[in-house]
C-alpha cells in the first residue's frame, strides 16, 4: 500500500475514485465515514500527509512544490486511473497544485477538481505565516476567523499538540502565490460555506477562472468546516459526483461559473 493512502485499493474498470486532501492541521480521518455517504460507484481514498495521525513521527512538508512532487511520485500510478481530486482549505491548494504538476508533466488529469474553503491562489493568504506569533495569539486568531474545529477548543490538550502542525501547514499555504495559474482543461467545482469567516464566497468564486472546461461555485450552509458541520454538503457532493461515476472521462460541460445557492 502507498504510504499516502490509508488503505489499499484495486482500480476496477469504470469505477471512479476520489482522492481527498485534508485541511491545515488535519489528517485523513477528516474523511472518515464519507464512503458510506457518497454514491457507491465512487471509491473514497483519504490521503494521509506526513507529520500527522499515523505518520506523526515523519517530518512535515512546508514546501508546497516538494510535497506535490512526492505525492505524484508516490500515488502517481494510482492517478493514472479515472479519478477526482477533493481538497478542503489547505487540501484544496494541494489538490490544485498536484493537478498543475501533472499537467506540466503531461500526465493524466482528474476528471474533475472539487475544492472547498480556500481562496483562489492569486488572492493573499487569509492567515499570516508568522513564526514569532505566540501560541495563545495564534489560537485567538484562528478562532476569531472560524479556522479551528469546535472540538479542538473543547480539548485544550489536543489543541496544544496540534499547533506545531498548524504552524507548518500555514507555511505551506503561504506558497499559494507560487502555484502555476494556468487554467486547466478540467471541470472545477468549488464549494464555499455561507457563514465562513475565513474565506468568503466571493473569494472562493475566484477559482472559476482557473478552468477552461467548466467552473461553478456552490454555496452550502455552514462555516469554514462545513465538511464536518452540515449533512447538506455531502448530499450536494454526492449529487455532483454522480455526473462522473458512469462516465469517468467526462470532460465537463456547461456555462462558466454556474452559481448555486
Short mmCIF file of C-alpha atoms in Angstrom, two decimals:
data_model
loop_
_atom_site.label_atom_id
_atom_site.label_comp_id
_atom_site.label_asym_id
_atom_site.label_seq_id
_atom_site.Cartn_x
_atom_site.Cartn_y
_atom_site.Cartn_z
CA UNK A 1 0.00 0.00 0.00
CA UNK A 2 1.23 3.50 -0.76
CA UNK A 3 2.07 5.28 2.50
CA UNK A 4 -0.02 8.27 1.46
CA UNK A 5 -3.15 6.12 1.26
CA UNK A 6 -4.82 4.81 4.38
CA UNK A 7 -5.93 1.62 2.70
CA UNK A 8 -5.21 -0.45 -0.36
CA UNK A 9 -7.31 -0.01 -3.47
CA UNK A 10 -7.68 -2.07 -6.59
CA UNK A 11 -8.86 0.01 -9.55
CA UNK A 12 -11.86 -1.56 -11.25
CA UNK A 13 -12.91 -0.76 -14.82
CA UNK A 14 -15.35 2.12 -14.98
CA UNK A 15 -15.22 2.95 -11.25
CA UNK A 16 -14.20 6.45 -10.33
CA UNK A 17 -12.01 7.12 -7.30
CA UNK A 18 -11.88 10.31 -5.25
CA UNK A 19 -8.61 11.24 -3.51
CA UNK A 20 -9.24 13.57 -0.55
CA UNK A 21 -6.68 16.01 0.89
CA UNK A 22 -7.05 17.45 4.43
CA UNK A 23 -7.23 20.98 5.81
CA UNK A 24 -4.39 22.59 7.79
CA UNK A 25 -3.70 20.62 10.95
CA UNK A 26 -5.95 17.81 9.76
CA UNK A 27 -5.37 14.27 8.60
CA UNK A 28 -7.03 11.50 6.65
CA UNK A 29 -9.53 10.94 9.46
CA UNK A 30 -11.29 14.13 8.32
CA UNK A 31 -12.85 11.94 5.64
CA UNK A 32 -13.79 9.00 7.86
CA UNK A 33 -17.34 7.94 7.13
CA UNK A 34 -17.52 9.57 3.72
CA UNK A 35 -17.61 6.27 1.86
CA UNK A 36 -20.95 5.38 3.44
CA UNK A 37 -22.38 8.77 2.46
CA UNK A 38 -21.02 9.12 -1.08
CA UNK A 39 -22.50 7.37 -4.08
CA UNK A 40 -21.35 3.74 -4.05
CA UNK A 41 -19.79 3.94 -7.51
CA UNK A 42 -17.17 6.41 -6.22
CA UNK A 43 -14.37 4.98 -4.07
CA UNK A 44 -13.25 7.46 -1.40
CA UNK A 45 -9.49 7.42 -0.75
CA UNK A 46 -8.32 9.80 2.02
CA UNK A 47 -4.71 10.96 1.64
CA UNK A 48 -2.54 10.91 4.76
CA UNK A 49 0.13 13.60 4.74
CA UNK A 50 3.33 13.11 6.78
CA UNK A 51 3.60 14.50 10.30
CA UNK A 52 0.08 13.70 11.46
CA UNK A 53 -2.02 10.81 12.78
CA UNK A 54 -0.43 7.50 11.71
CA UNK A 55 2.58 9.36 10.24
CA UNK A 56 3.16 11.62 13.24
CA UNK A 57 6.87 10.82 13.51
CA UNK A 58 7.64 11.82 9.92
CA UNK A 59 8.79 15.36 9.06
CA UNK A 60 6.09 17.63 7.69
CA UNK A 61 6.36 19.46 4.39
CA UNK A 62 6.45 23.25 4.37
CA UNK A 63 7.36 23.46 0.66
CA UNK A 64 4.28 23.00 -1.50
CA UNK A 65 6.13 22.09 -4.68
CA UNK A 66 8.23 19.48 -2.87
CA UNK A 67 5.06 17.96 -1.42
CA UNK A 68 3.24 17.66 -4.74
CA UNK A 69 6.34 16.22 -6.41
CA UNK A 70 6.47 13.47 -3.79
CA UNK A 71 2.72 12.93 -3.99
CA UNK A 72 2.98 12.46 -7.74
CA UNK A 73 5.85 10.02 -7.28
CA UNK A 74 4.10 8.03 -4.57
CA UNK A 75 0.50 7.91 -5.79
CA UNK A 76 1.03 8.87 -9.43
CA UNK A 77 0.39 5.29 -10.64
CA UNK A 78 -2.97 5.39 -8.82
CA UNK A 79 -3.78 8.68 -10.55
CA UNK A 80 -3.28 7.07 -13.96
CA UNK A 81 -6.76 5.58 -13.49
CA UNK A 82 -10.04 7.56 -13.58
CA UNK A 83 -10.19 9.84 -10.56
CA UNK A 84 -11.47 13.04 -8.98
CA UNK A 85 -9.49 15.18 -6.54
CA UNK A 86 -11.15 16.77 -3.50
CA UNK A 87 -9.36 19.13 -1.14
CA UNK A 88 -10.63 21.24 1.72
CA UNK A 89 -8.94 24.51 2.76
CA UNK A 90 -5.19 23.68 2.60
CA UNK A 91 -6.18 20.46 0.85
CA UNK A 92 -7.76 22.47 -1.98
CA UNK A 93 -4.44 24.17 -2.63
CA UNK A 94 -2.62 20.81 -2.58
CA UNK A 95 -5.13 19.19 -4.95
CA UNK A 96 -4.89 22.07 -7.41
CA UNK A 97 -1.06 22.21 -7.24
CA UNK A 98 -0.89 18.45 -7.82
CA UNK A 99 -3.11 18.73 -10.89
CA UNK A 100 -0.92 21.57 -12.20
CA UNK A 101 2.21 19.47 -11.59
CA UNK A 102 0.76 16.58 -13.57
CA UNK A 103 -0.48 18.89 -16.32
CA UNK A 104 3.06 20.18 -16.88
CA UNK A 105 4.36 16.62 -16.96
CA UNK A 106 1.71 15.53 -19.47
CA UNK A 107 0.25 13.01 -17.02
CA UNK A 108 -3.38 12.01 -16.73
CA UNK A 109 -5.54 14.73 -15.17
CA UNK A 110 -8.53 14.26 -12.87
CA UNK A 111 -11.98 14.00 -14.40
CA UNK A 112 -12.82 16.92 -12.09
CA UNK A 113 -11.32 19.08 -9.37
CA UNK A 114 -13.61 19.63 -6.38
CA UNK A 115 -12.32 22.23 -3.94
CA UNK A 116 -13.72 23.69 -0.75
CA UNK A 117 -12.99 26.50 1.68
CA UNK A 118 -9.90 28.08 0.12
CA UNK A 119 -9.24 31.37 -1.65
CA UNK A 120 -8.05 31.29 -5.25
CA UNK A 121 -4.22 31.29 -5.46
CA UNK A 122 -3.90 34.86 -6.72
CA UNK A 123 -5.51 36.19 -3.53
CA UNK A 124 -3.48 36.81 -0.34
CA UNK A 125 -3.45 34.13 2.34
CA UNK A 126 -6.15 34.74 4.98
CA UNK A 127 -3.81 33.90 7.88
CA UNK A 128 -0.23 35.09 8.43
CA UNK A 129 2.82 32.85 8.26
CA UNK A 130 4.50 34.36 11.31
CA UNK A 131 6.90 32.04 13.20
CA UNK A 132 7.14 34.61 16.01
CA UNK A 133 3.46 34.58 16.90
CA UNK A 134 2.75 33.07 20.32
CA UNK A 135 0.53 30.01 20.66
CA UNK A 136 -2.16 31.95 22.55
CA UNK A 137 -2.28 34.65 19.89
CA UNK A 138 -2.37 32.10 17.09
CA UNK A 139 -5.29 30.31 18.73
CA UNK A 140 -7.19 33.59 19.15
CA UNK A 141 -6.54 34.46 15.52
CA UNK A 142 -7.66 31.07 14.25
CA UNK A 143 -10.73 31.00 16.47
CA UNK A 144 -11.67 34.56 15.53
CA UNK A 145 -11.75 33.59 11.87
CA UNK A 146 -13.51 30.28 12.44
CA UNK A 147 -10.34 28.45 11.46
CA UNK A 148 -10.46 25.84 14.23
CA UNK A 149 -12.88 22.94 14.53
CA UNK A 150 -15.04 23.43 17.63
CA UNK A 151 -14.00 20.07 19.09
CA UNK A 152 -10.41 21.32 19.47
CA UNK A 153 -11.48 24.35 21.50
CA UNK A 154 -13.20 21.96 23.90
CA UNK A 155 -9.98 19.94 24.36
CA UNK A 156 -7.00 22.27 25.02
CA UNK A 157 -4.59 19.35 25.29
CA UNK A 158 -5.43 18.29 21.74
CA UNK A 159 -5.06 21.86 20.53
CA UNK A 160 -1.64 22.26 22.15
CA UNK A 161 -0.38 19.10 20.45
CA UNK A 162 -1.78 20.22 17.10
CA UNK A 163 -0.31 23.73 16.94
CA UNK A 164 3.13 22.73 15.56
CA UNK A 165 1.36 21.02 12.66
CA UNK A 166 -0.84 24.06 12.09
CA UNK A 167 2.21 26.34 12.01
CA UNK A 168 3.95 24.20 9.39
CA UNK A 169 0.76 23.96 7.35
CA UNK A 170 0.38 27.74 7.38
CA UNK A 171 3.90 27.99 5.97
CA UNK A 172 2.88 25.58 3.22
CA UNK A 173 -0.28 27.60 2.46
CA UNK A 174 1.78 30.78 2.22
CA UNK A 175 3.22 29.32 -1.00
CA UNK A 176 -0.13 29.64 -2.78
CA UNK A 177 1.21 32.55 -4.81
CA UNK A 178 3.92 30.35 -6.32
CA UNK A 179 1.45 27.90 -7.87
CA UNK A 180 1.15 27.97 -11.66
CA UNK A 181 -2.09 29.75 -12.50
CA UNK A 182 -2.55 28.37 -15.99
CA UNK A 183 -6.24 27.45 -16.33
CA UNK A 184 -6.60 23.67 -16.51
CA UNK A 185 -8.74 21.78 -19.04
CA UNK A 186 -10.56 20.17 -16.11
CA UNK A 187 -14.04 20.90 -14.71
CA UNK A 188 -13.71 22.86 -11.48
CA UNK A 189 -16.39 22.68 -8.79
CA UNK A 190 -15.75 24.93 -5.79
CA UNK A 191 -17.69 24.87 -2.51
CA UNK A 192 -17.96 27.78 -0.10
CA UNK A 193 -19.62 27.98 3.30
CA UNK A 194 -22.30 30.65 3.57
CA UNK A 195 -21.08 31.58 7.08
CA UNK A 196 -17.36 31.06 6.55
CA UNK A 197 -15.48 33.87 8.35
CA UNK A 198 -12.08 32.81 6.99
CA UNK A 199 -12.85 32.60 3.27
CA UNK A 200 -15.74 34.47 1.68
CA UNK A 201 -17.91 33.13 -1.11
CA UNK A 202 -16.61 35.86 -3.42
CA UNK A 203 -13.03 34.73 -2.73
CA UNK A 204 -13.98 31.12 -3.42
CA UNK A 205 -15.73 32.16 -6.62
CA UNK A 206 -12.42 33.49 -7.98
CA UNK A 207 -11.33 29.87 -8.55
CA UNK A 208 -13.59 29.60 -11.60
CA UNK A 209 -11.04 31.47 -13.73
CA UNK A 210 -8.66 28.51 -13.27
CA UNK A 211 -10.58 26.15 -15.58
CA UNK A 212 -11.02 26.27 -19.35
CA UNK A 213 -13.57 23.46 -19.16
CA UNK A 214 -16.30 24.37 -16.69
CA UNK A 215 -16.27 26.32 -13.45
CA UNK A 216 -19.03 26.55 -10.89
CA UNK A 217 -19.37 27.86 -7.36
CA UNK A 218 -21.64 26.02 -4.95
CA UNK A 219 -22.66 27.64 -1.67
CA UNK A 220 -23.57 25.38 1.23
CA UNK A 221 -24.69 26.14 4.80
CA UNK A 222 -22.03 26.34 7.49
CA UNK A 223 -18.73 27.92 8.40
CA UNK A 224 -15.18 27.11 7.33
CA UNK A 225 -15.53 23.46 8.36
CA UNK A 226 -18.80 22.83 6.59
CA UNK A 227 -17.49 19.37 5.69
CA UNK A 228 -17.87 18.49 9.39
CA UNK A 229 -20.86 20.63 10.26
CA UNK A 230 -23.52 20.11 7.66
CA UNK A 231 -25.01 16.97 6.11
CA UNK A 232 -26.26 19.04 3.20
CA UNK A 233 -22.70 19.38 1.89
CA UNK A 234 -22.25 15.63 1.48
CA UNK A 235 -25.64 15.41 -0.20
CA UNK A 236 -24.58 18.09 -2.69
CA UNK A 237 -21.18 16.46 -3.20
CA UNK A 238 -22.71 13.06 -3.82
CA UNK A 239 -25.12 14.53 -6.38
CA UNK A 240 -22.20 16.26 -8.09
CA UNK A 241 -20.13 13.08 -8.28
CA UNK A 242 -22.97 11.24 -9.99
CA UNK A 243 -22.11 13.31 -13.08
CA UNK A 244 -18.84 11.41 -13.25
CA UNK A 245 -19.48 7.95 -11.79
CA UNK A 246 -20.76 6.39 -15.01
CA UNK A 247 -18.57 8.50 -17.31
CA UNK A 248 -15.11 8.56 -15.74
CA UNK A 249 -13.59 10.55 -18.60
CA UNK A 250 -16.32 13.18 -18.73
CA UNK A 251 -14.70 16.48 -19.67
CA UNK A 252 -17.44 18.69 -18.24
CA UNK A 253 -19.85 20.96 -19.99
CA UNK A 254 -21.98 23.92 -19.13
CA UNK A 255 -21.79 27.65 -18.67
CA UNK A 256 -18.79 29.07 -16.88
CA UNK A 257 -19.36 29.95 -13.20
CA UNK A 258 -22.83 28.44 -12.85
CA UNK A 259 -23.51 29.57 -9.28
CA UNK A 260 -25.86 27.74 -6.98
CA UNK A 261 -27.02 28.94 -3.62
#
